[in-house]
PDB file of C-alpha atoms in Angstrom:
ATOM      1  CA  UNK A   1      -0.171  -0.188   0.078  1.00 88.00           C
ATOM      2  CA  UNK A   2       1.249   3.629  -0.792  1.00 91.00           C
ATOM      3  CA  UNK A   3       0.467   6.573   1.125  1.00 93.00           C
ATOM      4  CA  UNK A   4       1.301   9.987  -1.025  1.00 95.00           C
ATOM      5  CA  UNK A   5       1.370  12.309   1.669  1.00 94.00           C
ATOM      6  CA  UNK A   6       3.513  15.108  -0.562  1.00 94.00           C
ATOM      7  CA  UNK A   7       1.840  18.856   0.130  1.00 93.00           C
ATOM      8  CA  UNK A   8      -0.536  17.696   3.098  1.00 92.00           C
ATOM      9  CA  UNK A   9      -0.695  20.233   5.850  1.00 88.00           C
ATOM     10  CA  UNK A  10       0.066  18.523   9.042  1.00 83.00           C
ATOM     11  CA  UNK A  11      -1.057  16.368  11.264  1.00 86.00           C
ATOM     12  CA  UNK A  12      -2.541  15.067   7.629  1.00 92.00           C
ATOM     13  CA  UNK A  13       0.227  12.814   6.483  1.00 93.00           C
ATOM     14  CA  UNK A  14       0.378  11.156  10.306  1.00 91.00           C
ATOM     15  CA  UNK A  15      -3.692  10.379   9.871  1.00 91.00           C
ATOM     16  CA  UNK A  16      -3.289   8.826   6.942  1.00 93.00           C
ATOM     17  CA  UNK A  17      -0.617   6.684   7.871  1.00 92.00           C
ATOM     18  CA  UNK A  18      -2.414   5.652  10.463  1.00 91.00           C
ATOM     19  CA  UNK A  19      -5.564   4.727   8.464  1.00 91.00           C
ATOM     20  CA  UNK A  20      -3.033   2.868   6.395  1.00 91.00           C
ATOM     21  CA  UNK A  21      -1.517   0.669   9.298  1.00 90.00           C
ATOM     22  CA  UNK A  22      -5.022  -0.234  10.067  1.00 88.00           C
ATOM     23  CA  UNK A  23      -6.083  -1.297   7.285  1.00 89.00           C
ATOM     24  CA  UNK A  24      -3.057  -3.295   6.185  1.00 84.00           C
ATOM     25  CA  UNK A  25      -3.192  -5.801   9.136  1.00 79.00           C
ATOM     26  CA  UNK A  26       0.449  -7.179   8.500  1.00 83.00           C
ATOM     27  CA  UNK A  27       3.265  -6.016   5.202  1.00 87.00           C
ATOM     28  CA  UNK A  28       4.413  -2.743   3.791  1.00 90.00           C
ATOM     29  CA  UNK A  29       2.887   0.549   4.128  1.00 92.00           C
ATOM     30  CA  UNK A  30       4.753   3.252   2.043  1.00 93.00           C
ATOM     31  CA  UNK A  31       4.589   6.685   3.052  1.00 95.00           C
ATOM     32  CA  UNK A  32       5.476   9.730   0.451  1.00 95.00           C
ATOM     33  CA  UNK A  33       6.130  12.826   2.215  1.00 94.00           C
ATOM     34  CA  UNK A  34       7.536  16.279   1.042  1.00 93.00           C
ATOM     35  CA  UNK A  35       9.015  18.033   4.313  1.00 89.00           C
ATOM     36  CA  UNK A  36      11.342  17.162   6.842  1.00 88.00           C
ATOM     37  CA  UNK A  37       8.722  17.968   9.561  1.00 87.00           C
ATOM     38  CA  UNK A  38       6.115  15.356   8.163  1.00 90.00           C
ATOM     39  CA  UNK A  39       9.028  12.452   7.529  1.00 92.00           C
ATOM     40  CA  UNK A  40      10.103  12.437  11.599  1.00 90.00           C
ATOM     41  CA  UNK A  41       5.979  13.057  12.426  1.00 89.00           C
ATOM     42  CA  UNK A  42       5.464   9.825  10.445  1.00 93.00           C
ATOM     43  CA  UNK A  43       8.505   7.910  11.637  1.00 92.00           C
ATOM     44  CA  UNK A  44       7.794   8.849  15.421  1.00 89.00           C
ATOM     45  CA  UNK A  45       4.355   7.789  15.170  1.00 91.00           C
ATOM     46  CA  UNK A  46       4.909   4.851  13.337  1.00 90.00           C
ATOM     47  CA  UNK A  47       7.640   3.351  15.621  1.00 89.00           C
ATOM     48  CA  UNK A  48       5.067   4.432  18.521  1.00 86.00           C
ATOM     49  CA  UNK A  49       3.107   1.899  16.934  1.00 86.00           C
ATOM     50  CA  UNK A  50       5.268  -0.811  16.873  1.00 87.00           C
ATOM     51  CA  UNK A  51       6.551  -0.612  13.459  1.00 90.00           C
ATOM     52  CA  UNK A  52      10.140  -0.545  11.887  1.00 90.00           C
ATOM     53  CA  UNK A  53      10.409   2.272   9.107  1.00 92.00           C
ATOM     54  CA  UNK A  54      13.130   2.592   6.706  1.00 91.00           C
ATOM     55  CA  UNK A  55      13.571   6.148   5.315  1.00 92.00           C
ATOM     56  CA  UNK A  56      14.692   6.670   2.089  1.00 92.00           C
ATOM     57  CA  UNK A  57      15.368   9.892   0.747  1.00 91.00           C
ATOM     58  CA  UNK A  58      14.502  10.666  -3.291  1.00 88.00           C
ATOM     59  CA  UNK A  59      14.527  13.470  -5.107  1.00 90.00           C
ATOM     60  CA  UNK A  60      12.555  16.378  -3.878  1.00 91.00           C
ATOM     61  CA  UNK A  61      10.461  13.823  -1.034  1.00 93.00           C
ATOM     62  CA  UNK A  62      11.029  10.928   1.276  1.00 93.00           C
ATOM     63  CA  UNK A  63      10.110   7.251   1.030  1.00 93.00           C
ATOM     64  CA  UNK A  64       9.615   5.954   4.672  1.00 93.00           C
ATOM     65  CA  UNK A  65       9.041   1.563   4.424  1.00 92.00           C
ATOM     66  CA  UNK A  66       6.954   0.852   7.256  1.00 92.00           C
ATOM     67  CA  UNK A  67       6.839  -2.428   8.313  1.00 91.00           C
ATOM     68  CA  UNK A  68       3.730  -3.990  10.240  1.00 87.00           C
ATOM     69  CA  UNK A  69       3.399  -7.029  12.718  1.00 79.00           C
ATOM     70  CA  UNK A  70       6.761  -8.687  12.211  1.00 62.00           C
ATOM     71  CA  UNK A  71       8.469  -6.719  15.509  1.00 47.00           C
ATOM     72  CA  UNK A  72       8.237  -6.049  19.020  1.00 48.00           C
ATOM     73  CA  UNK A  73       5.584  -3.859  20.121  1.00 46.00           C
ATOM     74  CA  UNK A  74       6.782  -0.667  21.648  1.00 46.00           C
ATOM     75  CA  UNK A  75       5.143   0.867  24.718  1.00 46.00           C
ATOM     76  CA  UNK A  76       2.927   2.983  23.846  1.00 47.00           C
ATOM     77  CA  UNK A  77       2.635   7.074  24.802  1.00 44.00           C
ATOM     78  CA  UNK A  78      -0.349   5.729  27.303  1.00 41.00           C
ATOM     79  CA  UNK A  79       2.291   2.963  28.580  1.00 45.00           C
ATOM     80  CA  UNK A  80       5.216   5.176  29.248  1.00 48.00           C
ATOM     81  CA  UNK A  81       4.162   8.574  29.503  1.00 52.00           C
ATOM     82  CA  UNK A  82       2.198   9.882  33.037  1.00 84.00           C
ATOM     83  CA  UNK A  83       3.066  13.704  33.183  1.00 93.00           C
ATOM     84  CA  UNK A  84       2.450  16.172  30.294  1.00 95.00           C
ATOM     85  CA  UNK A  85       3.975  19.860  30.736  1.00 96.00           C
ATOM     86  CA  UNK A  86       1.575  21.947  27.938  1.00 96.00           C
ATOM     87  CA  UNK A  87       2.937  25.440  27.256  1.00 97.00           C
ATOM     88  CA  UNK A  88       0.980  28.208  25.808  1.00 96.00           C
ATOM     89  CA  UNK A  89       2.997  31.185  25.567  1.00 96.00           C
ATOM     90  CA  UNK A  90       7.123  32.478  26.281  1.00 96.00           C
ATOM     91  CA  UNK A  91       5.855  34.344  29.218  1.00 95.00           C
ATOM     92  CA  UNK A  92       3.349  34.024  32.424  1.00 93.00           C
ATOM     93  CA  UNK A  93       1.058  36.390  32.578  1.00 89.00           C
ATOM     94  CA  UNK A  94      -0.390  39.593  31.181  1.00 89.00           C
ATOM     95  CA  UNK A  95       2.686  41.962  32.050  1.00 93.00           C
ATOM     96  CA  UNK A  96       5.142  41.239  29.869  1.00 91.00           C
ATOM     97  CA  UNK A  97       8.425  41.721  31.463  1.00 94.00           C
ATOM     98  CA  UNK A  98       7.303  40.215  34.092  1.00 95.00           C
ATOM     99  CA  UNK A  99       6.011  37.420  32.513  1.00 93.00           C
ATOM    100  CA  UNK A 100       9.396  36.553  30.966  1.00 94.00           C
ATOM    101  CA  UNK A 101      11.167  36.787  34.554  1.00 94.00           C
ATOM    102  CA  UNK A 102       8.820  34.380  35.455  1.00 95.00           C
ATOM    103  CA  UNK A 103       9.175  32.006  33.025  1.00 95.00           C
ATOM    104  CA  UNK A 104      12.854  31.471  33.356  1.00 93.00           C
ATOM    105  CA  UNK A 105      12.248  31.269  36.903  1.00 93.00           C
ATOM    106  CA  UNK A 106       9.801  28.565  36.020  1.00 94.00           C
ATOM    107  CA  UNK A 107      11.727  26.130  34.370  1.00 94.00           C
ATOM    108  CA  UNK A 108      15.004  26.583  36.284  1.00 91.00           C
ATOM    109  CA  UNK A 109      12.899  25.653  39.628  1.00 92.00           C
ATOM    110  CA  UNK A 110      11.989  22.737  37.346  1.00 93.00           C
ATOM    111  CA  UNK A 111      14.898  21.504  36.796  1.00 87.00           C
ATOM    112  CA  UNK A 112      15.780  21.698  40.236  1.00 85.00           C
ATOM    113  CA  UNK A 113      12.458  19.663  41.511  1.00 86.00           C
ATOM    114  CA  UNK A 114      11.885  17.007  43.016  1.00 85.00           C
ATOM    115  CA  UNK A 115       8.364  16.861  40.533  1.00 88.00           C
ATOM    116  CA  UNK A 116       8.736  16.827  36.630  1.00 92.00           C
ATOM    117  CA  UNK A 117       6.962  16.279  33.589  1.00 94.00           C
ATOM    118  CA  UNK A 118       7.386  12.866  31.161  1.00 93.00           C
ATOM    119  CA  UNK A 119       6.956  15.626  27.819  1.00 95.00           C
ATOM    120  CA  UNK A 120       6.773  18.676  27.186  1.00 96.00           C
ATOM    121  CA  UNK A 121       5.002  19.699  24.368  1.00 97.00           C
ATOM    122  CA  UNK A 122       5.446  23.601  23.007  1.00 97.00           C
ATOM    123  CA  UNK A 123       2.641  25.319  20.708  1.00 97.00           C
ATOM    124  CA  UNK A 124       1.952  28.937  19.984  1.00 97.00           C
ATOM    125  CA  UNK A 125       3.875  30.947  21.005  1.00 97.00           C
ATOM    126  CA  UNK A 126       5.628  28.547  23.791  1.00 97.00           C
ATOM    127  CA  UNK A 127       7.798  27.579  20.735  1.00 97.00           C
ATOM    128  CA  UNK A 128       9.703  30.411  21.357  1.00 97.00           C
ATOM    129  CA  UNK A 129      10.818  29.199  23.897  1.00 97.00           C
ATOM    130  CA  UNK A 130      12.876  26.330  22.270  1.00 97.00           C
ATOM    131  CA  UNK A 131      14.157  27.987  19.419  1.00 97.00           C
ATOM    132  CA  UNK A 132      17.145  30.544  18.739  1.00 97.00           C
ATOM    133  CA  UNK A 133      17.604  34.002  20.672  1.00 95.00           C
ATOM    134  CA  UNK A 134      15.584  32.237  23.709  1.00 96.00           C
ATOM    135  CA  UNK A 135      16.975  32.690  26.695  1.00 94.00           C
ATOM    136  CA  UNK A 136      15.614  29.213  28.143  1.00 95.00           C
ATOM    137  CA  UNK A 137      17.937  26.924  25.488  1.00 96.00           C
ATOM    138  CA  UNK A 138      20.835  26.187  27.974  1.00 96.00           C
ATOM    139  CA  UNK A 139      17.841  25.292  30.646  1.00 95.00           C
ATOM    140  CA  UNK A 140      16.036  23.342  28.465  1.00 96.00           C
ATOM    141  CA  UNK A 141      18.318  21.188  27.200  1.00 96.00           C
ATOM    142  CA  UNK A 142      19.206  20.135  30.827  1.00 95.00           C
ATOM    143  CA  UNK A 143      15.665  19.407  31.242  1.00 95.00           C
ATOM    144  CA  UNK A 144      16.111  16.937  28.011  1.00 94.00           C
ATOM    145  CA  UNK A 145      19.229  15.717  29.027  1.00 93.00           C
ATOM    146  CA  UNK A 146      17.353  14.335  32.230  1.00 91.00           C
ATOM    147  CA  UNK A 147      15.078  12.533  30.077  1.00 91.00           C
ATOM    148  CA  UNK A 148      12.134  15.054  29.552  1.00 94.00           C
ATOM    149  CA  UNK A 149      10.904  15.109  25.930  1.00 94.00           C
ATOM    150  CA  UNK A 150      10.492  18.617  24.834  1.00 96.00           C
ATOM    151  CA  UNK A 151       7.708  18.987  21.368  1.00 96.00           C
ATOM    152  CA  UNK A 152       7.488  22.135  19.318  1.00 96.00           C
ATOM    153  CA  UNK A 153       4.586  22.117  17.464  1.00 95.00           C
ATOM    154  CA  UNK A 154       5.418  22.214  14.506  1.00 93.00           C
ATOM    155  CA  UNK A 155       2.727  24.196  12.331  1.00 93.00           C
ATOM    156  CA  UNK A 156       3.228  26.961  14.790  1.00 95.00           C
ATOM    157  CA  UNK A 157       7.227  27.254  13.788  1.00 96.00           C
ATOM    158  CA  UNK A 158       6.344  27.404  11.059  1.00 94.00           C
ATOM    159  CA  UNK A 159       3.465  30.158  11.272  1.00 96.00           C
ATOM    160  CA  UNK A 160       6.007  32.026  12.921  1.00 97.00           C
ATOM    161  CA  UNK A 161       9.115  31.309  10.566  1.00 96.00           C
ATOM    162  CA  UNK A 162      10.664  29.535  12.953  1.00 96.00           C
ATOM    163  CA  UNK A 163      11.133  25.681  12.068  1.00 89.00           C
ATOM    164  CA  UNK A 164      15.099  26.421  11.317  1.00 94.00           C
ATOM    165  CA  UNK A 165      15.605  27.622  13.981  1.00 97.00           C
ATOM    166  CA  UNK A 166      14.565  25.067  16.716  1.00 96.00           C
ATOM    167  CA  UNK A 167      17.776  24.633  18.992  1.00 97.00           C
ATOM    168  CA  UNK A 168      16.390  21.843  21.775  1.00 97.00           C
ATOM    169  CA  UNK A 169      13.974  19.465  21.358  1.00 95.00           C
ATOM    170  CA  UNK A 170      11.513  17.925  18.235  1.00 94.00           C
ATOM    171  CA  UNK A 171       9.268  18.981  15.482  1.00 93.00           C
ATOM    172  CA  UNK A 172       5.554  17.912  16.845  1.00 92.00           C
ATOM    173  CA  UNK A 173       2.238  17.334  15.139  1.00 90.00           C
ATOM    174  CA  UNK A 174      -1.057  17.860  16.327  1.00 90.00           C
ATOM    175  CA  UNK A 175      -2.044  13.381  16.466  1.00 89.00           C
ATOM    176  CA  UNK A 176       0.437  13.093  18.556  1.00 89.00           C
ATOM    177  CA  UNK A 177      -0.264  16.330  20.736  1.00 92.00           C
ATOM    178  CA  UNK A 178      -3.947  15.399  21.032  1.00 91.00           C
ATOM    179  CA  UNK A 179      -2.610  11.327  21.563  1.00 88.00           C
ATOM    180  CA  UNK A 180      -0.117  12.757  24.216  1.00 89.00           C
ATOM    181  CA  UNK A 181      -3.008  15.286  25.891  1.00 91.00           C
ATOM    182  CA  UNK A 182      -5.531  11.929  26.140  1.00 90.00           C
ATOM    183  CA  UNK A 183      -3.794   9.569  27.294  1.00 87.00           C
ATOM    184  CA  UNK A 184      -1.428  11.123  30.429  1.00 89.00           C
ATOM    185  CA  UNK A 185      -2.292  10.751  33.593  1.00 88.00           C
ATOM    186  CA  UNK A 186      -1.484  14.553  34.354  1.00 87.00           C
ATOM    187  CA  UNK A 187      -1.305  17.711  31.980  1.00 89.00           C
ATOM    188  CA  UNK A 188      -0.281  20.826  33.479  1.00 88.00           C
ATOM    189  CA  UNK A 189      -0.946  24.065  31.719  1.00 90.00           C
ATOM    190  CA  UNK A 190       1.345  26.801  31.488  1.00 86.00           C
TER     191      UNK A 190
END
């Protein structure tokens, strides 16, 4: 089965891949994508479903060969991730100058806290915290080194023209965001 997801916006390549994997039972699904974000999102999704993924660079696009049904299952998000921190802004509160101070203090304190999230998802203006020019890059890298997954919304990065300026974490899509939030034991919104 071949899924041509070239030119489709997030999260459609992942949704079309899910549809194909649900239909195939066991076997190989080929997915064609033409953006790096889609390539990574589809690959990550398929691997979370217990599939193996081979990525081949073609002229102007990628071909992902996804094999289902012949490998061991990888734990799903619901089995391995319990706490999610959802970051909606690059500041805390209404007062911008104070909010910048507070957000830096929050993440510096989080690093030292005994309670940490398993995953941090940044959407809307939150993606400014993971991109070039952010004063939190070093702190976020330290959190990542502690095993906390950090994901920035690909659509948001595109919207703000920051796609090539991501400095920490990975790009995610709305499908993965919805799955992580719905599977989480605890979601903290910041």
